[in-house]
Coordinates of C-alpha atoms in Angstrom, one line a residue:
X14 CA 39.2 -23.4 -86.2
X15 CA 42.8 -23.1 -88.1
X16 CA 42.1 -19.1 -87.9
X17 CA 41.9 -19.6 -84.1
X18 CA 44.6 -21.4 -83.5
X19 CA 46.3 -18.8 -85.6
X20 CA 45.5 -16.0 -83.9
X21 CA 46.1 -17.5 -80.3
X22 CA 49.6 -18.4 -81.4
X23 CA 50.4 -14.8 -82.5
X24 CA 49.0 -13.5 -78.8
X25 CA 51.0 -16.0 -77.1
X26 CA 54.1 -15.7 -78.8
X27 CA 53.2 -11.5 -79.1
X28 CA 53.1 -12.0 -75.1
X29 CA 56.9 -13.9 -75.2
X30 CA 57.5 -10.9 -76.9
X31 CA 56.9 -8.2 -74.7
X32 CA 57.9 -10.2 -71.6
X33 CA 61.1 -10.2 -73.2
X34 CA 61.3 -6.8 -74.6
X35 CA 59.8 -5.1 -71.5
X36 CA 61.1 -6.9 -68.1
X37 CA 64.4 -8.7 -69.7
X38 CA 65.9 -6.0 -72.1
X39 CA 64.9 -3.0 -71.1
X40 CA 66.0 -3.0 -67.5
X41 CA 69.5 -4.1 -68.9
X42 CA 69.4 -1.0 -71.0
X43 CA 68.2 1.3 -68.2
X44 CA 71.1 -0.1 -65.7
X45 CA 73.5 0.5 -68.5
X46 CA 72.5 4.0 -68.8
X47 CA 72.3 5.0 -65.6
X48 CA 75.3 3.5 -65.4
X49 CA 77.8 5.0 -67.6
X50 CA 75.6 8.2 -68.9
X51 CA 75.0 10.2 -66.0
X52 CA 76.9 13.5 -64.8
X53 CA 79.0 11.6 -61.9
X54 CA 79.4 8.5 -63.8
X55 CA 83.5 8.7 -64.7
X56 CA 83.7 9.7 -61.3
X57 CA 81.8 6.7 -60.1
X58 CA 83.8 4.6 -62.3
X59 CA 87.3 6.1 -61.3
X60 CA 86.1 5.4 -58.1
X61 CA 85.5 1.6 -58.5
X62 CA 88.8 1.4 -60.5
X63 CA 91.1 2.8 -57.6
X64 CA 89.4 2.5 -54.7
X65 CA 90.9 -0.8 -52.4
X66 CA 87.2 -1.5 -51.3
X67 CA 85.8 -1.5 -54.5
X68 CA 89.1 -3.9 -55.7
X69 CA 88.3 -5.4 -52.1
X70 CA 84.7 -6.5 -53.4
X71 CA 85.2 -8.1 -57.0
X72 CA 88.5 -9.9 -56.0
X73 CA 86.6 -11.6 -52.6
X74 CA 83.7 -12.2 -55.3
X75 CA 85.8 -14.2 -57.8
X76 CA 87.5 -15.9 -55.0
X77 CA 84.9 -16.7 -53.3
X78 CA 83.2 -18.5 -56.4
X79 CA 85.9 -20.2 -57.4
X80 CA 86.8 -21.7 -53.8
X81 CA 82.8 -22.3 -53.7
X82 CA 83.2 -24.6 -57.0
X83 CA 86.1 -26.3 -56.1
X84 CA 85.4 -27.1 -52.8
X85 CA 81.9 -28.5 -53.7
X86 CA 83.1 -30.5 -56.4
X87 CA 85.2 -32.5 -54.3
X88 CA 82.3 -33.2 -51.5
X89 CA 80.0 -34.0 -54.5
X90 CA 82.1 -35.9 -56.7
X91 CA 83.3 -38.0 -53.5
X92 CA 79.7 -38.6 -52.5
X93 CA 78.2 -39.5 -56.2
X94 CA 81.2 -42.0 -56.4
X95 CA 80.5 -43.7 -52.9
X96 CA 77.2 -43.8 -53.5
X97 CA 77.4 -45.4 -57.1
X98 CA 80.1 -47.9 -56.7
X99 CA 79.6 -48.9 -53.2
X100 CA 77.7 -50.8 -50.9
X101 CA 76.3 -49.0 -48.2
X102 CA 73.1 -49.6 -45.8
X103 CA 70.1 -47.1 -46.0
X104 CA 71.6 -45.9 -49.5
X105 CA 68.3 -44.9 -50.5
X106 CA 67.5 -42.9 -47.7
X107 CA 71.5 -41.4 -47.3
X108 CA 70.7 -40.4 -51.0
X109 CA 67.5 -38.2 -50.1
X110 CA 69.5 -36.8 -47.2
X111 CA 72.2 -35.7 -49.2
X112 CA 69.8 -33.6 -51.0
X113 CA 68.3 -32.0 -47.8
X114 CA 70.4 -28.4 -49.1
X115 CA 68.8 -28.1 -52.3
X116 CA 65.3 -28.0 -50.6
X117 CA 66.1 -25.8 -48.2
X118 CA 66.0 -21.8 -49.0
X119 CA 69.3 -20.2 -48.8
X120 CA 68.0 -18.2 -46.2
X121 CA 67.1 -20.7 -44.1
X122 CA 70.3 -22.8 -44.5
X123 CA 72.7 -19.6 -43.6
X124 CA 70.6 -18.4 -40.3
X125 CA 71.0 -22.2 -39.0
X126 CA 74.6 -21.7 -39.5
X127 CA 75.0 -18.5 -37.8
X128 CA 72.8 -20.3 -34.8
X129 CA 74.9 -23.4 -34.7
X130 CA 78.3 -22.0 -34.3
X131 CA 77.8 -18.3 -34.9
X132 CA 78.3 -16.1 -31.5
X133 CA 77.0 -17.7 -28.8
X134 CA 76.1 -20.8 -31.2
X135 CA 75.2 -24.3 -30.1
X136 CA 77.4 -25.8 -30.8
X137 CA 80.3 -23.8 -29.7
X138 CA 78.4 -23.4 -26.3
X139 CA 78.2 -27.6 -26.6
X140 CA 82.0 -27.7 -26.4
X141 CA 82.7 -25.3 -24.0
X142 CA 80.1 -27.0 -21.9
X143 CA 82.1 -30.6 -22.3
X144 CA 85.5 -29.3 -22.5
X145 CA 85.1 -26.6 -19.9
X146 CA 86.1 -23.6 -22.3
X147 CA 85.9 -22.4 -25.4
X148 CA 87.4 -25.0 -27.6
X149 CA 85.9 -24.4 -30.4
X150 CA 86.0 -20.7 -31.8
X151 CA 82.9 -19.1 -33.1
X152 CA 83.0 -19.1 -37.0
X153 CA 82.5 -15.7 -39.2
X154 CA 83.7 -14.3 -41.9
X155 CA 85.6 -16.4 -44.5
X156 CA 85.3 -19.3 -42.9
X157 CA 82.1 -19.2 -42.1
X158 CA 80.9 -17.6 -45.9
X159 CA 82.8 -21.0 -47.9
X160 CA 81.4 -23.6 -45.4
X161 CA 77.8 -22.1 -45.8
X162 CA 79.0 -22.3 -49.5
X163 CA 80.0 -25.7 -49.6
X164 CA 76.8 -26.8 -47.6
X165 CA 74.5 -24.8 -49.8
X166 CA 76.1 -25.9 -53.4
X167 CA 77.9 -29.3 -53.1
X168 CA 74.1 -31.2 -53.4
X169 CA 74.3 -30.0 -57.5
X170 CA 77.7 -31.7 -58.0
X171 CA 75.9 -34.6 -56.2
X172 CA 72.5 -34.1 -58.3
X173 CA 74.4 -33.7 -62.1
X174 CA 77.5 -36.4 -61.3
X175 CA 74.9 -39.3 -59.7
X176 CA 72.7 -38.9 -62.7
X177 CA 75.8 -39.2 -65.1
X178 CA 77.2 -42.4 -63.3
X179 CA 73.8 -44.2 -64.0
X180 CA 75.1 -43.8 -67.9
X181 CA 78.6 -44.9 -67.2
X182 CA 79.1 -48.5 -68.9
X183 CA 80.8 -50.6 -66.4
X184 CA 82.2 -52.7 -68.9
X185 CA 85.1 -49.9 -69.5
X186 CA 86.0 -49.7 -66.1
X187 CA 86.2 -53.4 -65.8
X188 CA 88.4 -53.3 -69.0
X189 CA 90.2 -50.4 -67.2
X190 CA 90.8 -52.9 -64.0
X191 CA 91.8 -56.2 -67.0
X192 CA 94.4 -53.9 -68.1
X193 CA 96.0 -53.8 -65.1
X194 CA 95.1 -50.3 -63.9
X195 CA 94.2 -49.6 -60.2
X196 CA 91.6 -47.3 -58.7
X197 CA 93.1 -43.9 -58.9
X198 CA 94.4 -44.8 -62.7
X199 CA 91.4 -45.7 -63.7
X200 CA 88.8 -43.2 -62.0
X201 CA 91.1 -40.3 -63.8
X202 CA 91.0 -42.4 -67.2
X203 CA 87.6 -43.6 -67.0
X204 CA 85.6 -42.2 -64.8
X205 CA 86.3 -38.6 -64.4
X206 CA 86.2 -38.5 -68.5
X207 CA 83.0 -39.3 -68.1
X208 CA 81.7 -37.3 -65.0
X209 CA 83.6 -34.1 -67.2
X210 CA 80.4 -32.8 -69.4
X211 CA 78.6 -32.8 -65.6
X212 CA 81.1 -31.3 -63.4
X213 CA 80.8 -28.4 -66.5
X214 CA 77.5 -28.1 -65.7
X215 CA 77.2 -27.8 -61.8
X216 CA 80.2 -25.9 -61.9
X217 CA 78.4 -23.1 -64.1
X218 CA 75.1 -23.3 -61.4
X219 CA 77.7 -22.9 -58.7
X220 CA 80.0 -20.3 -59.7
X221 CA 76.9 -18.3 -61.3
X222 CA 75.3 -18.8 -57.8
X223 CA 78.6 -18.2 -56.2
X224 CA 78.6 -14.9 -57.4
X225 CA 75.3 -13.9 -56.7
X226 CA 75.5 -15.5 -53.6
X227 CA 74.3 -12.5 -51.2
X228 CA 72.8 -14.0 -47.4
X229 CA 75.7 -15.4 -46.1
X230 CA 78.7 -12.7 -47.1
X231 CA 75.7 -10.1 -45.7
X232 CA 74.9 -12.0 -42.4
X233 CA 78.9 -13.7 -41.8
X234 CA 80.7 -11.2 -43.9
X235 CA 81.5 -8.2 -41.1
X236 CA 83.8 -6.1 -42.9
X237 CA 84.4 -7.9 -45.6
X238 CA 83.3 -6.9 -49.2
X239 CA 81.8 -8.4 -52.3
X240 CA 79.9 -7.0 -55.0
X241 CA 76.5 -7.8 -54.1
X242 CA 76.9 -6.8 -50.6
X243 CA 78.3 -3.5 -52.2
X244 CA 75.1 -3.2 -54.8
X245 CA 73.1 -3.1 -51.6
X246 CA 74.9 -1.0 -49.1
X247 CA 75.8 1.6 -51.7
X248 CA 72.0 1.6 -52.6
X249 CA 70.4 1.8 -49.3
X250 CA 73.2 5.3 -48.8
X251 CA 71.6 6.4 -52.1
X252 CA 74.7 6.6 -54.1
X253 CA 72.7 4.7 -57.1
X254 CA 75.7 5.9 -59.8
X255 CA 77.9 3.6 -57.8
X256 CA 75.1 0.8 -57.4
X257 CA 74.9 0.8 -60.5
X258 CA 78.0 0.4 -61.7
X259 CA 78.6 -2.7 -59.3
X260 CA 75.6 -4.3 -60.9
X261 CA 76.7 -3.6 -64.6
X262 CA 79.9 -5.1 -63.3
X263 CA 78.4 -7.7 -62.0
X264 CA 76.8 -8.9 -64.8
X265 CA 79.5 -8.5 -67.2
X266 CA 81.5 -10.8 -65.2
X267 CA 78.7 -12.9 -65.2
X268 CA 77.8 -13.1 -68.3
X269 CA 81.3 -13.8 -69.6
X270 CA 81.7 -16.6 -67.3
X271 CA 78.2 -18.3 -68.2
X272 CA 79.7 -17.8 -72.1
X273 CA 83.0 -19.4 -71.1
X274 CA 81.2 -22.3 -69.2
X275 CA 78.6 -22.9 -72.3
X276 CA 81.8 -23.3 -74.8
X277 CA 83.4 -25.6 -72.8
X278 CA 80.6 -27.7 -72.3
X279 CA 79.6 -27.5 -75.9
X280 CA 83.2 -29.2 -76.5
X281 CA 83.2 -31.9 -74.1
X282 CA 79.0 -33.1 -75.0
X283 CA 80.1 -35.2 -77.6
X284 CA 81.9 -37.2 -75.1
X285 CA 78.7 -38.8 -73.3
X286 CA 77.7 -40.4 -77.1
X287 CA 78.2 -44.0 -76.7
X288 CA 77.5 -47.2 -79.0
X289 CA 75.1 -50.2 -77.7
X290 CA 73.7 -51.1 -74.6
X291 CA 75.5 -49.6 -71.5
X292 CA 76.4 -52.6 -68.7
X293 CA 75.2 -50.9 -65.4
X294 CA 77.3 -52.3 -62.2
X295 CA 74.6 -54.4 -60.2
X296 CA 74.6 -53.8 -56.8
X297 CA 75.8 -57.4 -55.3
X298 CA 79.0 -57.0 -57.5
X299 CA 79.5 -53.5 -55.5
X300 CA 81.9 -53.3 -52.9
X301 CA 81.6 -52.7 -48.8
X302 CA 82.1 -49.1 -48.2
X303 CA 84.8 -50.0 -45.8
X304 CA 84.7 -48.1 -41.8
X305 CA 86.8 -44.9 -43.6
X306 CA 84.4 -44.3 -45.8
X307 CA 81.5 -45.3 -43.8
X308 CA 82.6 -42.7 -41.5
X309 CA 83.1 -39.9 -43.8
X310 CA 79.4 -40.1 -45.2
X311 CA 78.2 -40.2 -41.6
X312 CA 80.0 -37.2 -40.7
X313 CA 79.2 -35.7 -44.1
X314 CA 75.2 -36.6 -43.0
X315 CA 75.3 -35.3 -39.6
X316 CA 77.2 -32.1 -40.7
X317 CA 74.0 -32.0 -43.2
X318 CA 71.4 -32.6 -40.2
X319 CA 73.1 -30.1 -37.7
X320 CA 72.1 -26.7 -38.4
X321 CA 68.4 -27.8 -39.0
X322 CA 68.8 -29.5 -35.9
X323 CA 70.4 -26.3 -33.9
X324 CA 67.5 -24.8 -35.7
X325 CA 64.8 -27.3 -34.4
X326 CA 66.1 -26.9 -30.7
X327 CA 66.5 -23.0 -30.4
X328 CA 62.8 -23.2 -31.9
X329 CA 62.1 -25.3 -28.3
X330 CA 63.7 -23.3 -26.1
X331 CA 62.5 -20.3 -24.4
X332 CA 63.1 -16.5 -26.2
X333 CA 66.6 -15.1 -24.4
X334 CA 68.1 -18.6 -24.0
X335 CA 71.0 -17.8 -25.5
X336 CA 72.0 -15.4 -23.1
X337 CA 72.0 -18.3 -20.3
X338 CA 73.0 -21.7 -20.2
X339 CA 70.9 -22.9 -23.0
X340 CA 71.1 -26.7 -22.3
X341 CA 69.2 -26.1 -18.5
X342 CA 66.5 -24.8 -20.3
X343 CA 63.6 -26.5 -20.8
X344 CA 62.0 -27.5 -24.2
X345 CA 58.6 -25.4 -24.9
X346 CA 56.3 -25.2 -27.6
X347 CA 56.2 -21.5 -26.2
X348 CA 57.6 -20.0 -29.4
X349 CA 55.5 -21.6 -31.4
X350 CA 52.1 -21.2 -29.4
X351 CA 53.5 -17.1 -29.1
X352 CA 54.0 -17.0 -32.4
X353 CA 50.8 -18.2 -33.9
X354 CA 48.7 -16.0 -31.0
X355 CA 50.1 -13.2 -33.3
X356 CA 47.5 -12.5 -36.2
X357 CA 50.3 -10.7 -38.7
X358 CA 52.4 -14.4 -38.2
X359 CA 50.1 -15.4 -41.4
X360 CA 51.2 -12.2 -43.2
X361 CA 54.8 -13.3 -44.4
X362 CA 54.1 -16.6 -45.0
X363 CA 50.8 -15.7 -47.0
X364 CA 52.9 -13.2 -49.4
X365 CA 55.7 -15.7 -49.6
X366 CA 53.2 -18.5 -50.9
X367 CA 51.2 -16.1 -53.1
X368 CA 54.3 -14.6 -54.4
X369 CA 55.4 -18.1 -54.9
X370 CA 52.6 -19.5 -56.8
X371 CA 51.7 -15.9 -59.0
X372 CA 55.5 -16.4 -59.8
X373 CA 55.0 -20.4 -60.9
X374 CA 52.4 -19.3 -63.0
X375 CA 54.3 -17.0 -65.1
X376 CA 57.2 -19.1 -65.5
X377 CA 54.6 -21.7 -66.9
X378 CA 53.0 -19.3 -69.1
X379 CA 56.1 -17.3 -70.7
X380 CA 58.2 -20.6 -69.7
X381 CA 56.2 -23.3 -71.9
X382 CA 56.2 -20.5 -74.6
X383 CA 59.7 -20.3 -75.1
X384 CA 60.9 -23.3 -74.9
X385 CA 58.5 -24.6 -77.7
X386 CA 59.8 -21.6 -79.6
X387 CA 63.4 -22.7 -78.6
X388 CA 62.8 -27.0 -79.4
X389 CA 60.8 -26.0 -82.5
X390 CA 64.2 -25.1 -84.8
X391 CA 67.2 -23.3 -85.7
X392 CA 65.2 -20.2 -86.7
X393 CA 66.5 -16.6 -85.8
X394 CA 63.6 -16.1 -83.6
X395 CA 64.2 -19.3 -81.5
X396 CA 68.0 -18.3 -81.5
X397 CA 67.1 -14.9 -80.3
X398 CA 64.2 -16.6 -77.8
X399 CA 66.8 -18.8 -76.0
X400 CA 69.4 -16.2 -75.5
X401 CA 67.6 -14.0 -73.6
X402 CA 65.5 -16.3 -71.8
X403 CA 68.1 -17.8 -70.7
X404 CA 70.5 -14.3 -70.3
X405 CA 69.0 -14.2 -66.5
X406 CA 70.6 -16.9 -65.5
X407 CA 74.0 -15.0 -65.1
X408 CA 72.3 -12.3 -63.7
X409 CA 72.1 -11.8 -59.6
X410 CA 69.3 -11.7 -57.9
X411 CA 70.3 -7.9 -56.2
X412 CA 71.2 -6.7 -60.0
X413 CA 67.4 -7.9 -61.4
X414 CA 66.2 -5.9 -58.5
X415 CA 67.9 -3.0 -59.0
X416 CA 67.3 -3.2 -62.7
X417 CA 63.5 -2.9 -61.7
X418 CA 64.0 -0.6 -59.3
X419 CA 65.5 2.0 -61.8
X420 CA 62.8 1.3 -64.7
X421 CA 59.9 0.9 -63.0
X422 CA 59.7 3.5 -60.7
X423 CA 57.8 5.8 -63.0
X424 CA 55.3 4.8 -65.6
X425 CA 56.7 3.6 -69.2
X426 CA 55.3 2.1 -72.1
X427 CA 55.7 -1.1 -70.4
X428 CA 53.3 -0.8 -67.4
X429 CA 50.6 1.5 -67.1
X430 CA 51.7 2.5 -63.5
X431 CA 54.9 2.4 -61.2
X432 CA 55.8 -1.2 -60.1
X433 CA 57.9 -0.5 -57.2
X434 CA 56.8 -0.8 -54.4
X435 CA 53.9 -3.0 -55.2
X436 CA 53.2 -6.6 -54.8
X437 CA 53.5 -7.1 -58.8
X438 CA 57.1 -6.3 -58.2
X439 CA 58.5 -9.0 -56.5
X440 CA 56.9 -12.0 -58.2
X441 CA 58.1 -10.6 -61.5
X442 CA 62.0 -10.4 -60.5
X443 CA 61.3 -14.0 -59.3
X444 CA 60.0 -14.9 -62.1
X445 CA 63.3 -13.2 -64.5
X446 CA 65.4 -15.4 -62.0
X447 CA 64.1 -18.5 -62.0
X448 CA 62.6 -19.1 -65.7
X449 CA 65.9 -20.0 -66.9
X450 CA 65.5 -23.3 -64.4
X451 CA 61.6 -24.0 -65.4
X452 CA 63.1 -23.6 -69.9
X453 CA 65.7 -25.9 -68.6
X454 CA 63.3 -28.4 -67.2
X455 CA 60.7 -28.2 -69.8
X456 CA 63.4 -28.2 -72.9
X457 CA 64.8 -31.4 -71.4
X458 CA 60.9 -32.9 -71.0
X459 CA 60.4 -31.7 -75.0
X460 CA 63.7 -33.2 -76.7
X461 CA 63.2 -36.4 -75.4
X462 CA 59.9 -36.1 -76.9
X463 CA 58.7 -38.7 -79.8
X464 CA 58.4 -37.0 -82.6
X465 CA 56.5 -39.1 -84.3
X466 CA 53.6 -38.8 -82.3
X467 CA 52.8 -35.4 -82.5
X468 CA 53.4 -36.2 -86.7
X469 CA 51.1 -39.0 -86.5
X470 CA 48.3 -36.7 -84.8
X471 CA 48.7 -34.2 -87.3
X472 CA 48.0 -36.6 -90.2
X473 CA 44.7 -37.2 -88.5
X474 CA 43.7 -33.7 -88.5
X475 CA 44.9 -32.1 -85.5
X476 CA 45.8 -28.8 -85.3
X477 CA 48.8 -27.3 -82.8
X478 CA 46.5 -26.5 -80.1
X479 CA 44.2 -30.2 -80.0
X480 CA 47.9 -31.8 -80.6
X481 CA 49.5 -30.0 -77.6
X482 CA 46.9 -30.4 -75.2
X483 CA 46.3 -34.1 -76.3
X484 CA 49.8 -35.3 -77.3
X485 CA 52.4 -32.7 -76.1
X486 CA 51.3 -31.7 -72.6
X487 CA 50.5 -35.4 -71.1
X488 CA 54.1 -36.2 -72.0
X489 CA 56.1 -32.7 -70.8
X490 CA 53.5 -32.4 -67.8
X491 CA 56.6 -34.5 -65.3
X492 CA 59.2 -31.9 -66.8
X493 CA 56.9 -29.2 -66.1
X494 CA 56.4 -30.1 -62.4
X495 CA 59.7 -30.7 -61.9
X496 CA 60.4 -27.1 -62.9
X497 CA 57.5 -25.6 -61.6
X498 CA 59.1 -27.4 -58.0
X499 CA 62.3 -25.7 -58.0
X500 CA 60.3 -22.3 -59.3
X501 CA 58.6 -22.6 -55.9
X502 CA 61.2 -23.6 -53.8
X503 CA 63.4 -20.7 -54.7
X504 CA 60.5 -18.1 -55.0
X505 CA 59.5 -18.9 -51.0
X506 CA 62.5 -18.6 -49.3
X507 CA 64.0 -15.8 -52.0
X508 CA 65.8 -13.1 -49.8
X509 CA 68.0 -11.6 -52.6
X510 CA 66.0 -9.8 -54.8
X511 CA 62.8 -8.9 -52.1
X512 CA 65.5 -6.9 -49.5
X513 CA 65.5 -4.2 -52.0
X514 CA 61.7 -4.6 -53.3
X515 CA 59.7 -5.1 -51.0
X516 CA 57.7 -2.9 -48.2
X517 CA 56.4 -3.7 -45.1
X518 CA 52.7 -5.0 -46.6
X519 CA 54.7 -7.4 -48.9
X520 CA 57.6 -8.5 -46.6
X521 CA 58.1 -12.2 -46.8
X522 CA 59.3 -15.6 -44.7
X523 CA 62.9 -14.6 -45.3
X524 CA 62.6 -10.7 -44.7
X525 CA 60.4 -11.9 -41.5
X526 CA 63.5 -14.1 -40.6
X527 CA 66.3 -11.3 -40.9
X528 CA 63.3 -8.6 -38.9
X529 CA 63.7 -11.6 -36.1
X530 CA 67.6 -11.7 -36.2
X531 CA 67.9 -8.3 -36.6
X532 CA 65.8 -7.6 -32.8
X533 CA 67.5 -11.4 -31.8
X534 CA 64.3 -12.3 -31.3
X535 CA 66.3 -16.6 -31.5
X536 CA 63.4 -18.0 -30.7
X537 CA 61.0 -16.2 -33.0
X538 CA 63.3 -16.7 -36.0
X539 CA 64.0 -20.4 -35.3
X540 CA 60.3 -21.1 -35.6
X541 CA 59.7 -19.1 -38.8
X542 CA 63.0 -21.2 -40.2
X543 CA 62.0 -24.3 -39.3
X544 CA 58.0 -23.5 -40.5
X545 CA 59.7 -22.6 -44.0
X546 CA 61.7 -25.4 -44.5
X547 CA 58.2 -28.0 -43.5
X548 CA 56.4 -25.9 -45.5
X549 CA 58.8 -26.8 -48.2
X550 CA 59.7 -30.1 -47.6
X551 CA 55.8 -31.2 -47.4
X552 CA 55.3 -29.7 -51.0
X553 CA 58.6 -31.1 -52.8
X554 CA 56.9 -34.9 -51.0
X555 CA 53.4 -34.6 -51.7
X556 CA 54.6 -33.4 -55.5
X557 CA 56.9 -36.3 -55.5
X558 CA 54.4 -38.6 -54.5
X559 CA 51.9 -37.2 -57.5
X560 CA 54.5 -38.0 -59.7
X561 CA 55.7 -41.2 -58.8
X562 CA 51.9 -42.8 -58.0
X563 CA 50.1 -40.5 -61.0
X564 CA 52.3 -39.9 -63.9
X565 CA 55.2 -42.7 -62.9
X566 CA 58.2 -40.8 -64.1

């Protein structure tokens, strides 16, 4: 039995291995040599260095992530803090509507924009029709990129700072207030202390994000360059030298930010560690929200609500409405009933959940494996295991394409047979992008693990695997969900990675969307939106009804 459990260690952690080694590494080392070792390469890189466009496209980038972080830690930081310390009707529902941009696929959440006050948008067509012309100016470009931005990102300053308030001792702040401190002086001595370690965090998911950030600088952007936009126009012309060079670029930057960001936050985690019981504030002592503030996080939700909204109605209305006088027109399910007459409407939706769930799966698999290697101890493996496991975090979604692209179009000694262009393809580059998220999930679930029950099971006799599957699993399993959620979420509306992978057998939800744009088919896209986002706000319910009823987290 021991000899087993032996050898099915050494095959899974053999299988770590290679996923590593083969889809992780080597990709990184075939970018970086067609990169810099290839006949027009100092051209290509002279290029980048003193061409404006080039200059154009990593300056707009960093901009454009840092505005993206600053901006959404403000709207976050302000909603966590209303939420927490005041008294509001409905909090419990405002809370889940807050959160309405994390479950929605980036995809999703930029075409609503360009609907709602794109050209010919509703709601720039709303004001003309009230104020009798064009009041309100149809939003592209900068403008448009940072609020889709702020909509997309501010919900994980909201996430990380609402669960760090619920550790905050109120005692301090009511010492702050005995002292004779007011509001401001105390929420930058007390309070914002506090919230540092978080803001840290969301700030790395946003500026990584930020900079990989590709539907709305390539739907809003017009002339406007960034890097990713650059990876994919400069591919698509079949200058791959240059591609290439963007990417490594790309992921330099990347990388040294996500090194920058994990220093800093190593510094400032000592900071949560407190002594005895926290007081939490109990919510009679809380108080009223007052009409200003009130107002703001009604504005806040119906700015939330709108593009799905705009996205709801164009889905009613007939195809071409946008051309006429869109509120005359009557509501149809004519879209809809069109749409589903049409036998290849199961196609994209039947790749994108297929994809999803063959990309779940691996992140489970590969995902549990390393981050039992990583919780198990301070050995060189684990050290070496959690680096690059977690290396594709800073990584864009159009660089891990590309990376694929460039090894895997020809046979290797890592697969048998060329991936690209097959279905394999894609659920493997979601799977590099997202298994940083399910580690992160499942490493939380195993820390706060008690030890001494998986000690106590193998002084009975229990060997690893009886011990995980009895004691282990049971208690990770809500961690695992939770990951294996966000896995799927991203993986069915993922538009980054499957514009340069897939083929027209394996397009997708969000390729189907940008097809529809593309031929302004309104209607036709509206209803696929608004079918992905159900599609995914039914899973994330029914999963967090399992949970809450099943496994009570």
């Amino acid at each position: 039995m021991r000899k087993a459990s032996l050898i099915g260690s050494v095959i899974l952690y053999l299988l770590l291995i290679y996923f590593i080694a083969g889809y992780i590494i080597y990709p990184l080392i075939i970018l970086v040599k067609e990169s810099l070792f290839q006949e027009e390469s100092w051209f290509a890189v002279g290029f980048i260095l003193y061409n404006f466009t080039s200059i154009e496209s990593i300056t707009n980038t960093l901009l454009l992530s840092v505005i993206s972080v600053i901006g959404s830690c403000i709207i976050g930081t302000y909603l966590a803090y209303i939420i927490h310390f005041k008294r509001l009707k409905n909090k419990s529902i405002i809370s889940s509507l807050i959160l309405i941009p994390i479950a929605t696929p980036p995809i999703i959440g930029t075409v609503a924009f360009l609907y709602l006050v794109g050209d010919n948008g509703i709601l720039i067509r709303l004001s003309e029709l009230i104020a009798g012309s064009k009041i309100i100016p149809s939003l592209d470009g900068w403008t448009a990129i940072i609020i889709v931005h702020l909509y997309s990102f501010y919900a994980f300053f909201y996430l990380f700072l609402s669960a760090s308030l619920k550790k905050l001792d109120h005692s301090l702040v009511e010492a702050s207030y005995t002292l004779g401190a007011n509001k401001v002086k105390t929420f930058f001595s007390v309070i914002l202390p506090h919230l540092f370690p978080a803001i840290i965090g969301a700030s790395l998911l946003v500026f990584m994000a930020s900079m990989a950030s590709f539907s709305a600088p390539f739907i809003f952007g017009g002339n406007l360059k960034f890097i990713t936009t650059s990876i994919y126009y400069n591919k698509i012309n079949g200058d791959t030298v240059v591609s290439s060079l963007f990417s490594l670029l790309l992921v330099i930057i990347s990388l040294i930010s996500l090194i920058i960001f994990t220093k800093f936050r190593k510094k400032t985690d000592y900071k949560l560690s407190s002594k005895g019981t926290i007081r939490i504030q109990g919510e009679q002592s809380k108080e009223n929200a007052g009409a200003l503030n009130i107002g703001l996080v009604t504005l806040m939700i119906t700015i939330i609500l709108l593009p799905l909204l705009a996205l709801l109605y164009l889905s009613l209305i007939p195809e071409g409405a946008l051309l006429r006088n869109i509120f005359k027109e009557s509501l149809t399910l004519a879209n809809y009933i069109n749409l589903f007459k049409d036998p290849a409407i199961y196609t994209p939706f039947l790749n994108s959940f297929k994809m999803a769930l063959v990309t779940v799966a691996l992140c489970m698999l590969i995902g549990l494996i390393a981050s039992l290697q990583i919780t198990k101890g301070k050995s060189f493996f684990s050290k070496i295991t959690e680096i690059f496991i977690s290396l594709p975090y800073g990584i864009p979604g159009t660089v891990i394409a590309l990376t694929l692209i460039l090894s895997f179009n020809t046979p290797n000694w890592i697969t048998i047979a060329p991936l690209v262009g097959t279905f394999i393809i894609l659920p493997i580059a979601y799977t590099i992008r997202n298994i940083p998220l399910f580690t992160q999930s499942t490493i939380s679930g195993l820390n706060n693990l008690d030890k001494s029950l998986e000690e106590a099971s193998y002084s009975l006799g229990a060997n690893k695997f009886y011990t995980f599957r009895k004691i282990i699993f049971p208690l990770i399993l809500p961690s695992i969900i939770n990951g294996s959620l966000l896995v799927f979420i991203n993986s069915m509306g993922e538009f980054v990675s499957t514009i340069l992978l897939y083929n027209y057998a394996t397009r997708t939800v969000s390729i189907e969307i940008y097809s529809q744009l593309r031929m302004y088919n309104t209607g036709a896209g509206a209803v696929y939106g608004i079918l992905l986002f159900a599609f995914v706000i039914i899973t994330v319910y029914i999963t967090r009804k399992y949970l809450n009823e099943r496994i009570a987290v």
